[in-house]
Short mmCIF file of C-alpha atoms in Angstrom, two decimals:
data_model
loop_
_atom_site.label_atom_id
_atom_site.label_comp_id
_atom_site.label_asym_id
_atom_site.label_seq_id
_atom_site.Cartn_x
_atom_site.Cartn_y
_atom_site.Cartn_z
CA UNK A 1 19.95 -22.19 10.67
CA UNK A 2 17.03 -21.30 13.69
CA UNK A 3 16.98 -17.91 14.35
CA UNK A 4 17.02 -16.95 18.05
CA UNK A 5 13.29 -16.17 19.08
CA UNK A 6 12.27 -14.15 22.13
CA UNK A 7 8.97 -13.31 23.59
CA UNK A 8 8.39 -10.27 25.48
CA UNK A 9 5.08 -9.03 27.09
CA UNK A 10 4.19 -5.79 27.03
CA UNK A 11 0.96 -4.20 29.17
CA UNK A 12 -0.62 -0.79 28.08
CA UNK A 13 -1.67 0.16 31.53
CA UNK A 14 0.53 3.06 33.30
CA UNK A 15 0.80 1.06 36.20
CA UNK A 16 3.14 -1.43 34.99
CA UNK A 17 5.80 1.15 34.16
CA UNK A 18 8.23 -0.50 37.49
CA UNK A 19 7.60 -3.73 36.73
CA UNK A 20 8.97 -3.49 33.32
CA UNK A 21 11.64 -1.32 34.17
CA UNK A 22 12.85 -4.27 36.69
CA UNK A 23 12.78 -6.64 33.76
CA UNK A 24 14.20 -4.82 31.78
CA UNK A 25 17.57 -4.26 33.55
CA UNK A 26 17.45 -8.03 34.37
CA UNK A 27 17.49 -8.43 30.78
CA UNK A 28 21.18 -7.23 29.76
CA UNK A 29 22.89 -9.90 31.28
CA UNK A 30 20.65 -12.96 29.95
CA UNK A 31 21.09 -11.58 26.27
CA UNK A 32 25.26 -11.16 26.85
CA UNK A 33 25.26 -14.92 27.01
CA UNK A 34 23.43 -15.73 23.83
CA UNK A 35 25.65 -14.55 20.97
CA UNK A 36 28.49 -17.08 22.44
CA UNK A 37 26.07 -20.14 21.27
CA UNK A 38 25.28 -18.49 17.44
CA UNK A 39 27.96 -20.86 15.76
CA UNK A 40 26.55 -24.01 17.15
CA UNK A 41 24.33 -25.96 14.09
CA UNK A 42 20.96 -26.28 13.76
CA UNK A 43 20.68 -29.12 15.74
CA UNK A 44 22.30 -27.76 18.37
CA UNK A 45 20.16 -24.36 18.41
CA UNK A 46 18.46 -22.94 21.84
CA UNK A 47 15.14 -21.70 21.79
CA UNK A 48 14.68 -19.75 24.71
CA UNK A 49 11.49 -18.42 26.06
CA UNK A 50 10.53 -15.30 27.91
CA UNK A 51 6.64 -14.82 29.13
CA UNK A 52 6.36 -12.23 31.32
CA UNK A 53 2.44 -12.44 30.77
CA UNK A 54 2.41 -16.22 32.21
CA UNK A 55 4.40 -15.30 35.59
CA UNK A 56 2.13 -15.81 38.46
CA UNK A 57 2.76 -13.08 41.05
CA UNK A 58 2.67 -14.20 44.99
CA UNK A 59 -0.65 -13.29 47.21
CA UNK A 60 -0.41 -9.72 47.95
CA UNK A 61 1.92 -8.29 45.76
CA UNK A 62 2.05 -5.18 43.96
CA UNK A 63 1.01 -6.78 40.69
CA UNK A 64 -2.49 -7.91 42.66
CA UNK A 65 -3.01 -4.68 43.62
CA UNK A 66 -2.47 -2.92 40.01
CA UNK A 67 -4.92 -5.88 38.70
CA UNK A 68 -7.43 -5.21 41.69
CA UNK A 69 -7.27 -0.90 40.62
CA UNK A 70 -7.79 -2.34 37.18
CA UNK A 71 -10.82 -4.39 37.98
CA UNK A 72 -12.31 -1.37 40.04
CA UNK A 73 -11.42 1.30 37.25
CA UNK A 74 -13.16 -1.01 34.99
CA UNK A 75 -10.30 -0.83 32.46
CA UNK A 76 -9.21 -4.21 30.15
CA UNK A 77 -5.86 -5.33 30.31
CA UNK A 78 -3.87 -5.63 26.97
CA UNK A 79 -0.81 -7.80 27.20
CA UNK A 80 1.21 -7.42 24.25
CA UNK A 81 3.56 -9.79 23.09
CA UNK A 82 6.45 -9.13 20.26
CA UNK A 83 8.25 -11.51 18.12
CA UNK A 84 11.94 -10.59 16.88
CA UNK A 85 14.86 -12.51 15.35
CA UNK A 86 18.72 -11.47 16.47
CA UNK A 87 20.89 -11.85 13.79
CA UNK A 88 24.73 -13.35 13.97
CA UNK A 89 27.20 -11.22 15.78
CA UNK A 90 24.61 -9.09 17.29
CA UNK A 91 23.09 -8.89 20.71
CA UNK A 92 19.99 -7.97 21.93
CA UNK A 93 18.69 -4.84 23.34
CA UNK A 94 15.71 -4.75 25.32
CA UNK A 95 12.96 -2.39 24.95
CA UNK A 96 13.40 0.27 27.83
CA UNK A 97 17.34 0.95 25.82
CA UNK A 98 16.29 1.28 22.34
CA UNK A 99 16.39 4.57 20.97
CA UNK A 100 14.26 3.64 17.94
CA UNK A 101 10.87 2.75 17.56
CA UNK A 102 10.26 -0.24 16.66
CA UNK A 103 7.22 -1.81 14.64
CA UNK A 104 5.62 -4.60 16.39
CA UNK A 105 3.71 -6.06 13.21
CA UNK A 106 7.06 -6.25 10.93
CA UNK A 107 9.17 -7.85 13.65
CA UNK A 108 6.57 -10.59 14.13
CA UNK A 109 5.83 -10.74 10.84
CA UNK A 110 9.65 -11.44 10.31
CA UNK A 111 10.28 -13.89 12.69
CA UNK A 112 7.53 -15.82 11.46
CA UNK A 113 8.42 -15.69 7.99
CA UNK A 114 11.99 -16.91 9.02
CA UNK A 115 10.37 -20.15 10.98
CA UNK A 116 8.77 -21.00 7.98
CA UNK A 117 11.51 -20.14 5.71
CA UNK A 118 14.23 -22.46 7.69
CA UNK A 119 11.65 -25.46 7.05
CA UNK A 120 11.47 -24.64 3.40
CA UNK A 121 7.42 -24.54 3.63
CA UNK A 122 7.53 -28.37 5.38
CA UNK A 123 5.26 -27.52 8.37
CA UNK A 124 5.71 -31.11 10.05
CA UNK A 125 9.38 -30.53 10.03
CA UNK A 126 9.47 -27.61 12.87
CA UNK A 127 9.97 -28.60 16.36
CA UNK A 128 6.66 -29.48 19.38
CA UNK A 129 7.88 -26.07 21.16
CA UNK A 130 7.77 -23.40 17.98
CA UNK A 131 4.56 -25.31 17.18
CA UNK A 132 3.16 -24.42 20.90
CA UNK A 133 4.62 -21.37 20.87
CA UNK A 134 2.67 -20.19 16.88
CA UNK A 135 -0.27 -21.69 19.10
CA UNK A 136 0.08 -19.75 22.47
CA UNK A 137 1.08 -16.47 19.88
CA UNK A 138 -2.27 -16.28 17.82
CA UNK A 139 -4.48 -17.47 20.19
CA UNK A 140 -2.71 -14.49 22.31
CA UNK A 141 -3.04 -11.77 19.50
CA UNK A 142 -6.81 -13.12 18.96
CA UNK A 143 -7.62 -12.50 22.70
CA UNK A 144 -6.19 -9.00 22.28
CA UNK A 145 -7.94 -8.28 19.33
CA UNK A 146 -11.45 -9.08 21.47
CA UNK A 147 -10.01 -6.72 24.22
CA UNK A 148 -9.39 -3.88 21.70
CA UNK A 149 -12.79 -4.63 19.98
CA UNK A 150 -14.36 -4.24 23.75
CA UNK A 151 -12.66 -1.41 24.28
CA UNK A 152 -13.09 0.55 20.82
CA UNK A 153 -17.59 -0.11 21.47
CA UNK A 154 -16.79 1.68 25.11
CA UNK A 155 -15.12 5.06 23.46
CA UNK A 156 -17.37 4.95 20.43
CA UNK A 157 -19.99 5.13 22.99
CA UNK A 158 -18.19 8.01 25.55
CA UNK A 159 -17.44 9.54 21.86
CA UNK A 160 -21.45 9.40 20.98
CA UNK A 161 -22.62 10.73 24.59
CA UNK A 162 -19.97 13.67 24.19
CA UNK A 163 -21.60 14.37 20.57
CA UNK A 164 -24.81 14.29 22.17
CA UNK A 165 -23.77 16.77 24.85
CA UNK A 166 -22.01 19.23 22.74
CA UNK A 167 -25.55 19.42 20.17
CA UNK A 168 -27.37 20.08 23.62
CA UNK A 169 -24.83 22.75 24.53
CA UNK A 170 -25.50 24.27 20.92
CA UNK A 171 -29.00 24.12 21.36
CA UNK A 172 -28.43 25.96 24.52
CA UNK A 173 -26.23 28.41 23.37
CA UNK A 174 -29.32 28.60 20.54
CA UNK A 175 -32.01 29.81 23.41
CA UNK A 176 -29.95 31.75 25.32
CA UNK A 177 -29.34 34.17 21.81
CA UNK A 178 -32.99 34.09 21.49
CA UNK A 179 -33.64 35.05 25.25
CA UNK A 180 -30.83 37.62 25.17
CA UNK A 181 -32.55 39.44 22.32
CA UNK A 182 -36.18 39.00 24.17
CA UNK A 183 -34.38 40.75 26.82
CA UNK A 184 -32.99 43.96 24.78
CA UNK A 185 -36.34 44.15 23.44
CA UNK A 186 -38.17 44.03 26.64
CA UNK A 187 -35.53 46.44 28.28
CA UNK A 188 -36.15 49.00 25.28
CA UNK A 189 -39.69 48.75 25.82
CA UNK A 190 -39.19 49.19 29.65
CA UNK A 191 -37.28 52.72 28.70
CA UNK A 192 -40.36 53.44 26.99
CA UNK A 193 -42.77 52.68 29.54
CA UNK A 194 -40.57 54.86 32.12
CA UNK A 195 -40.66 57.41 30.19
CA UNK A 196 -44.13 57.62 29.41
CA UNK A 197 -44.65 57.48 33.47
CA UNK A 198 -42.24 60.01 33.80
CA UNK A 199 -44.26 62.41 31.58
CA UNK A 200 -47.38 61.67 32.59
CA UNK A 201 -46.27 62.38 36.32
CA UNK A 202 -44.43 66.01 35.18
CA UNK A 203 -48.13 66.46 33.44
CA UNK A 204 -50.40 65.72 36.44
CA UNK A 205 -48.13 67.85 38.95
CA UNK A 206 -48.39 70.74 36.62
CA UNK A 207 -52.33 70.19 36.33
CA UNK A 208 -52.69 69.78 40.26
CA UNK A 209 -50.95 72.85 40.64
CA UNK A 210 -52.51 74.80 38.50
CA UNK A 211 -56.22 73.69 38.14
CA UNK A 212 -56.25 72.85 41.90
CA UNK A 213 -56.58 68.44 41.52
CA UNK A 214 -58.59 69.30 37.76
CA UNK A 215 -57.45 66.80 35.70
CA UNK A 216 -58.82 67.88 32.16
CA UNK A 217 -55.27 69.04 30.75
CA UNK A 218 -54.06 65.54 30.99
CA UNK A 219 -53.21 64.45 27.86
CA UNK A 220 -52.36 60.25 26.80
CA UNK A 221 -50.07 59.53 24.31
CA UNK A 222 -51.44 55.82 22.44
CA UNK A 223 -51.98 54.89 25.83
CA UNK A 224 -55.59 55.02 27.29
CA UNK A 225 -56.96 56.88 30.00
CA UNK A 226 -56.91 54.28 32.92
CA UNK A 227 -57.26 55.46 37.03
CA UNK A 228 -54.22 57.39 37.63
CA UNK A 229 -53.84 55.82 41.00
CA UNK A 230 -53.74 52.28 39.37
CA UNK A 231 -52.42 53.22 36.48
CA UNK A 232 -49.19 54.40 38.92
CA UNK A 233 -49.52 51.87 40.90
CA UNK A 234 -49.45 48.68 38.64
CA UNK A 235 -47.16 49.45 35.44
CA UNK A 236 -43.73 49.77 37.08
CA UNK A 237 -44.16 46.62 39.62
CA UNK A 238 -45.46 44.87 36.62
CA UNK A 239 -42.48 45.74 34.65
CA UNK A 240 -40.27 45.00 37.41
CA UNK A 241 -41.45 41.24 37.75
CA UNK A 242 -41.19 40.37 34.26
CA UNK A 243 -37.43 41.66 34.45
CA UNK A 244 -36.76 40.43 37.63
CA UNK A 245 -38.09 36.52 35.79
CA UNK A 246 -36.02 37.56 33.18
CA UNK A 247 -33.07 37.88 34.90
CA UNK A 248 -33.50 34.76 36.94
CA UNK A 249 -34.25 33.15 33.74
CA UNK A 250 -31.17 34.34 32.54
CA UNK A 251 -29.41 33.28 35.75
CA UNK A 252 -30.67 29.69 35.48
CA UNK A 253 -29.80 29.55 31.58
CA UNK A 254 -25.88 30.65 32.38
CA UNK A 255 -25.37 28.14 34.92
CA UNK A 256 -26.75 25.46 32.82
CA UNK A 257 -24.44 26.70 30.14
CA UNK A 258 -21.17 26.80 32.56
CA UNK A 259 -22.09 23.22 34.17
CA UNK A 260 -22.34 22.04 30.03
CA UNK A 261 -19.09 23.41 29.67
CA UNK A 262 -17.44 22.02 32.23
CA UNK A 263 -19.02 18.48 31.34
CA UNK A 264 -17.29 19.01 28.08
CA UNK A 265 -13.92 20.31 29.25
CA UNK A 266 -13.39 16.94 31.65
CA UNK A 267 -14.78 14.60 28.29
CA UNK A 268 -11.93 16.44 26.30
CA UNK A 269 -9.60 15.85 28.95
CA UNK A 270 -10.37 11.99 28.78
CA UNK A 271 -10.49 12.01 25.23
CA UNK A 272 -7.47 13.58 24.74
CA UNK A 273 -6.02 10.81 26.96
CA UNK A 274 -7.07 8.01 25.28
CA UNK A 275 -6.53 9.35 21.59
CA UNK A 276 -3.20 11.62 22.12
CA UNK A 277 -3.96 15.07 20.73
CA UNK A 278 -6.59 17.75 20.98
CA UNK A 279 -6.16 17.83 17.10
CA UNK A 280 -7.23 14.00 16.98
CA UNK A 281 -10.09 14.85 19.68
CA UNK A 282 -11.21 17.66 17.02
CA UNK A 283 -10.92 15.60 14.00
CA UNK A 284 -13.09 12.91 15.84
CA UNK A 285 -16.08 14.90 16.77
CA UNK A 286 -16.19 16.92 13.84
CA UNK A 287 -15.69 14.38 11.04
CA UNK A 288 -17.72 11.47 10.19
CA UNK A 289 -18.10 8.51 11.90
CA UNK A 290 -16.84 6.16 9.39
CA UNK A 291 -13.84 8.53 8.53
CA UNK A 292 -12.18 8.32 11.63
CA UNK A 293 -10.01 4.75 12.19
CA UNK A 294 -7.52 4.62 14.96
CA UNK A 295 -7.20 1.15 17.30
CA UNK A 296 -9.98 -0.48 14.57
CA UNK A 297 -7.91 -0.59 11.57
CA UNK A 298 -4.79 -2.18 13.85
CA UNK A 299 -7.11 -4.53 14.51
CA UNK A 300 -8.27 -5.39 10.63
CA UNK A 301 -4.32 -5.27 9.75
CA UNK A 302 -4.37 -7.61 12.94
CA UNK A 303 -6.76 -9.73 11.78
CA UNK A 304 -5.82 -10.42 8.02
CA UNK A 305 -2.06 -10.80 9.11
CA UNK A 306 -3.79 -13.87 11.56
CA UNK A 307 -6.22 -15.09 8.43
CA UNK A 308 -2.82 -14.93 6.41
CA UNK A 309 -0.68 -16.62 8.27
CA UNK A 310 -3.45 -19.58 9.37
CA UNK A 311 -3.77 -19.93 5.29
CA UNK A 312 0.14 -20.63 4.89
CA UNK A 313 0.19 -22.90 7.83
CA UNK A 314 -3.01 -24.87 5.90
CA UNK A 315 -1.17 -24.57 2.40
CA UNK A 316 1.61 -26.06 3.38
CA UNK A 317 -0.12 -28.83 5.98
CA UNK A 318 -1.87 -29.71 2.87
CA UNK A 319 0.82 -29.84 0.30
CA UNK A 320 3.09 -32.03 3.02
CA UNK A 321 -0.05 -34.36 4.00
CA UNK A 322 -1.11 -35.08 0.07
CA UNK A 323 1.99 -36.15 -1.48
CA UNK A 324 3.76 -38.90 0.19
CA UNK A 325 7.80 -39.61 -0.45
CA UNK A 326 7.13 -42.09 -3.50
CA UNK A 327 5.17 -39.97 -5.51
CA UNK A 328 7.86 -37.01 -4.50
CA UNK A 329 10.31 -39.57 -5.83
CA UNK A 330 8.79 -40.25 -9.05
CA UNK A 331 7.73 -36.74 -9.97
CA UNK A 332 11.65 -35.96 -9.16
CA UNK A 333 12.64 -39.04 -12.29
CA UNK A 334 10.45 -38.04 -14.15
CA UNK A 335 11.82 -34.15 -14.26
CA UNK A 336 14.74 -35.75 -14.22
CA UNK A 337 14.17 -37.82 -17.41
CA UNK A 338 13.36 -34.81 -19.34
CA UNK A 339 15.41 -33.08 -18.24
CA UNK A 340 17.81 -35.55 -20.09
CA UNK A 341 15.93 -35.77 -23.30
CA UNK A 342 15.88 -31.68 -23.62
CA UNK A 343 19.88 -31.85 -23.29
CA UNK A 344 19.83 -34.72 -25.65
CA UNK A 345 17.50 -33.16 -28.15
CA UNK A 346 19.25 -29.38 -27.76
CA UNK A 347 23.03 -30.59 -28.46
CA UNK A 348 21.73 -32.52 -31.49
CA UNK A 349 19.77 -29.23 -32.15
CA UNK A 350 23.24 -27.19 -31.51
CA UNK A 351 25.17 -30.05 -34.22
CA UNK A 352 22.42 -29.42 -36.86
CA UNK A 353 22.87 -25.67 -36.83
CA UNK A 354 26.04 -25.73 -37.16
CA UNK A 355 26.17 -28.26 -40.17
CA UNK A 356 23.63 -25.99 -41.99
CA UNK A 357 25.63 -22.59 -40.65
CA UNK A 358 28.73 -24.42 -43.06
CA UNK A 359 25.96 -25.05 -45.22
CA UNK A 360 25.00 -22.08 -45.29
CA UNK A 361 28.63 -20.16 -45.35
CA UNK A 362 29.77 -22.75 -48.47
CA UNK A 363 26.69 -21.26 -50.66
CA UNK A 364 27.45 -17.90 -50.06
CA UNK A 365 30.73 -18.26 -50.85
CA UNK A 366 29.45 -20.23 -54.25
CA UNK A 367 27.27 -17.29 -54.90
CA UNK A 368 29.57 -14.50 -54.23
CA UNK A 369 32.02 -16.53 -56.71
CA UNK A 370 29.34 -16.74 -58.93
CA UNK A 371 28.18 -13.43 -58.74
CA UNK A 372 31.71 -12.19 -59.02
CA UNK A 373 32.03 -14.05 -62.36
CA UNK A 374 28.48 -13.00 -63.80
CA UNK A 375 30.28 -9.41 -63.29
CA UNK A 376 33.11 -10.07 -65.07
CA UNK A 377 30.88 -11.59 -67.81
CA UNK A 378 28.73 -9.14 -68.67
CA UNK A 379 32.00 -6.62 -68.48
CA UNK A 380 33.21 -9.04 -71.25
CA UNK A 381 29.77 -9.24 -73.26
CA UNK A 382 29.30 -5.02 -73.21
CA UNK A 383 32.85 -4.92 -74.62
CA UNK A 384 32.42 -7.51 -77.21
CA UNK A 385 28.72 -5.67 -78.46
CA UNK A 386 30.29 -1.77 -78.60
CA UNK A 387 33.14 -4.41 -80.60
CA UNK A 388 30.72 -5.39 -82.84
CA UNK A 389 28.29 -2.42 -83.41
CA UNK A 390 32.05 -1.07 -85.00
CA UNK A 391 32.22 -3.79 -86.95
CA UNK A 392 28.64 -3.20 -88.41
CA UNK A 393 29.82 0.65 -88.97
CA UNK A 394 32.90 -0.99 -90.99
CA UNK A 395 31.01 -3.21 -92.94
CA UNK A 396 28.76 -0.58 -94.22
CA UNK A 397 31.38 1.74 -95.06
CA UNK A 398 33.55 1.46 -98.24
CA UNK A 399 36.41 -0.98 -99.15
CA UNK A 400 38.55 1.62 -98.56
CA UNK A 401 37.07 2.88 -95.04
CA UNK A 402 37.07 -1.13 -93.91
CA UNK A 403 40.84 -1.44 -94.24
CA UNK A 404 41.72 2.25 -93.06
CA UNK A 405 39.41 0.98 -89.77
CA UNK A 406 40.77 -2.47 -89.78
CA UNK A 407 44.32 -1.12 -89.97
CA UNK A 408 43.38 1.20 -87.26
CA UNK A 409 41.91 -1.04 -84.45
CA UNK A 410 43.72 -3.94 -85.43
CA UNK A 411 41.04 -6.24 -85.62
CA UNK A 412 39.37 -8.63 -88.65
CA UNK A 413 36.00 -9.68 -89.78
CA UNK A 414 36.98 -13.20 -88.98
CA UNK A 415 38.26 -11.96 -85.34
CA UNK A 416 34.65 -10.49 -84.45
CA UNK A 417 32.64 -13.51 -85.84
CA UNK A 418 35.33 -15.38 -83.05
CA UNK A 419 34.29 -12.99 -80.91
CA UNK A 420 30.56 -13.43 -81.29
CA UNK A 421 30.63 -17.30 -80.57
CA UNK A 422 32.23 -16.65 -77.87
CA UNK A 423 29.59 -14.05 -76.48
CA UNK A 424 27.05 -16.72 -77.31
CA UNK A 425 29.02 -19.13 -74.77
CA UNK A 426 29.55 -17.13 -72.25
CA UNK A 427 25.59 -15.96 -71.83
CA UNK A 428 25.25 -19.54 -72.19
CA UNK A 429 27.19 -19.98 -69.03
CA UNK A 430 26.05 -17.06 -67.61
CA UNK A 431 22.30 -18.78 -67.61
CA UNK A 432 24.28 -21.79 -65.88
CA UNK A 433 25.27 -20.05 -63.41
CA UNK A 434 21.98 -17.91 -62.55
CA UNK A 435 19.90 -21.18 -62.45
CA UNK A 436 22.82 -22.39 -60.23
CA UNK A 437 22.34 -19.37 -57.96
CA UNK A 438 18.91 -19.61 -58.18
CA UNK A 439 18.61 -23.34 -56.69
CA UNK A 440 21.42 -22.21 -53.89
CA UNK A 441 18.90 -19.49 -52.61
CA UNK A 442 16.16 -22.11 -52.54
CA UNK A 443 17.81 -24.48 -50.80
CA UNK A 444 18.80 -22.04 -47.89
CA UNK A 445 15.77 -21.14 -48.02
CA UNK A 446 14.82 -24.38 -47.34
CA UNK A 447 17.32 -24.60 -44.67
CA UNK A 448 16.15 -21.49 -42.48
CA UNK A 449 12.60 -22.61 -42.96
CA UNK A 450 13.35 -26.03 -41.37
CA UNK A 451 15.59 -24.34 -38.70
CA UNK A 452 12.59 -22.17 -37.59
CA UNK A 453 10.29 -25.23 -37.25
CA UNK A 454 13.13 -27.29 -35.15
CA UNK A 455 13.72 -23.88 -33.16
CA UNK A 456 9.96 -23.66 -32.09
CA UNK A 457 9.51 -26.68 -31.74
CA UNK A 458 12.51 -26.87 -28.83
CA UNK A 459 10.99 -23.80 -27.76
CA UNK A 460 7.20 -25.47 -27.00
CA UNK A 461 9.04 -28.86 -25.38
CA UNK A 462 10.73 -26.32 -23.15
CA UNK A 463 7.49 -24.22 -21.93
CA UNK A 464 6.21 -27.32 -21.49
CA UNK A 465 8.32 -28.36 -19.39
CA UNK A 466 8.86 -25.29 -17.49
CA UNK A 467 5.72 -25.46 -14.66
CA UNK A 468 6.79 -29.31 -14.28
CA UNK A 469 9.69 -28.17 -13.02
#
């Protein structure tokens, strides 16, 4: 029986959230009229088809003017389509009511598999409109895949600039260390310099004041004697510039850092949006390159379930195309005709194991007897010789012991000669009956040996006939 197949479009812009909400209430009442036609037969079965991606909006609408902010925002559009099967007694719910997620790639990969399945891998015998629509589908998912490609090389690229930005940043966080500790060193030799001045000021009032301007009791600390009017005039503006650059520097260095920061902060943002997570923004830039797989491995599980699915389609085009209804026909006798002959040659296997199983049962039951009468004999024989080793005792004893024992056991000379023949028959017979038992063993031997060559022998027709079949 054809399975019901739908086709639904879905777009991954944000700006086609009202659209699909519209369809999507419209959709309830389409799919409350389906599960009345599931008992019709497979003749009689509906495909229905529902491509929202090939409705053509009127001039003007609001679907223009989403594709018009989509042009200008530079962004690809990626209509997705999903294939699903509703089952017998079941209706169908449309995407905006589920409250599970749903899979895309098993649904699609079901309801192919069940196209397929209903033509029992005959490829000729599905209908002109599931052949469009496996057309339309694949060349759909292969314009999608091109689309995700294009778009993965644009956010590889954002994701290389931002790498690129945040090494500058480090870089920059780099000099501005290095400048910060120029500066403590520069302001701790500044300290030193004022206080030097300060000194040498305390040192010349005192001399003016007491030597009347003299200037002998001066006295310069690793510093040498310059002018004192030039020597107070140009160290402190001289230090004072070089801080002052410093500062400005420093000034220039911070806003650099802040503008670098907030360049980073707004690629985040956008990162974040196109990925999901800060975490997944983190693990991006920090890890390798290769390491990181998001929208490119849908697209390789995209791509083989495409290369897969064109293979089948070729198999089976192949198998249907090569062997034509005669040959079909004949391979079928044939199978057929040994089939036969296996039957044939396993009942008459099934008749000949049981005539040697009787075979078999009517020698052991000779042998048992025979063993059962071997037991017996040799009780008799081991009676008759302790019989006659008293009779040797007897003989060598007196005339008088011989009849005392004779009288006593109640037995003759003449009685154990009897007795002796008789031994001699019965081991006699007792030979008879081992060579008997001996040629009984050999010929079930015989039996199981030939039994093992029928039984692989059946065995090897069969395997050979198994891949025929």
């Amino acid at each position: 029986m054809w399975r019901r197949l739908f086709r639904c479009s879905m777009s991954y812009s944000p700006d086609f959230e009202d659209d699909t909400d519209q369809s999507s209430s419209s959709s309830p009442s389409s799919t409350s009229s389906q599960p009345s036609s599931s008992s019709l037969d497979d003749s009689d079965q509906i495909i229905s088809y529902n491509d929202k991606a090939e409705e053509k909006a009127p001039s003007g609408s609001r679907r223009d003017q989403h594709d018009r902010r989509d042009e200008s925002t530079s962004r690809p559009r990626l209509i997705r389509q999903d294939t699903f099967t509703v089952k017998e007694g079941e209706e169908f719910i449309p995407q905006s009511n589920r409250t599970r997620p749903v899979t895309p790639n098993i649904r699609s990969q079901a309801g192919i598999r069940n196209i397929l399945g209903g033509t029992k891998g005959n490829a000729n015998a599905l209908p002109d409109e599931i052949k469009n629509y496996l057309t339309n589908h694949f060349q759909m998912i292969k314009q999608e895949n091109e689309d995700l490609r294009h778009s993965l090389k644009q956010k590889s690229k954002q994701l290389d600039q931002i790498a690129d930005e945040h090494h500058k940043c480090r870089y920059l966080e780099r000099d501005l260390g290095k400048c910060e500790d120029k500066l403590k060193q520069m302001s701790t030799q500044l300290e030193k310099e004022k206080a030097k001045t300060k000194m040498l000021t305390r040192q010349m009032k005192a001399n003016e004041n007491g030597d009347g301007g003299g200037d002998t009791g001066i006295v310069f600390y690793g510093v040498p004697p310059p002018n004192k009017a030039n020597h107070e005039r140009t160290t402190p503006e001289s230090n004072e510039s070089d801080d002052n650059k410093m500062e400005k520097k420093l000034r220039i260095l911070k806003e650099r850092i802040e503008s670098q920061e907030l360049q980073i902060q707004h690629l985040k943002q956008i990162l974040t949006r196109e990925l999901g997570s800060s975490e997944a923004v983190e693990n991006a830039i920090h890890s390798n390159r290769t390491s990181w797989q998001g929208r490119e491995e849908q697209i390789r599980k995209l791509e083989d379930a495409l290369a897969s699915m064109k293979t089948l389609l070729r198999e089976s085009r192949s198998a249907t195309s090569n062997r034509s209804e005669a040959e079909q026909d004949w391979r079928i006798r044939e199978v057929r005709a040994k089939c036969q002959m296996a039957e044939v040659e396993r009942d008459r296997l099934n008749e000949y194991t049981k005539v040697l199983l009787s075979r078999l049962k009517t020698a052991e039951g000779r042998g048992s007897k025979a063993e059962q009468v071997l037991r017996e004999e040799r009780r008799k024989s081991a009676r008759l010789e302790h019989l006659l080793e008293k009779a040797h005792i007897e003989i060598r004893d007196s005339d008088s012991g011989k009849s005392s024992i004779s009288s006593r056991n109640g037995a003759s000379p003449a009685q154990i000669m009897r007795h002796g023949e008789d031994r001699h028959e019965l081991v006699e017979e007792i030979e008879i009956l081992t060579r008997e038992l001996s040629d009984v063993r050999s010929l079930r031997e015989q039996d199981l040996e030939m039994y093992q060559k029928l039984a692989l022998d059946t065995r090897k027709v069969m395997e050979s006939m198994a891949p025929m079949n």
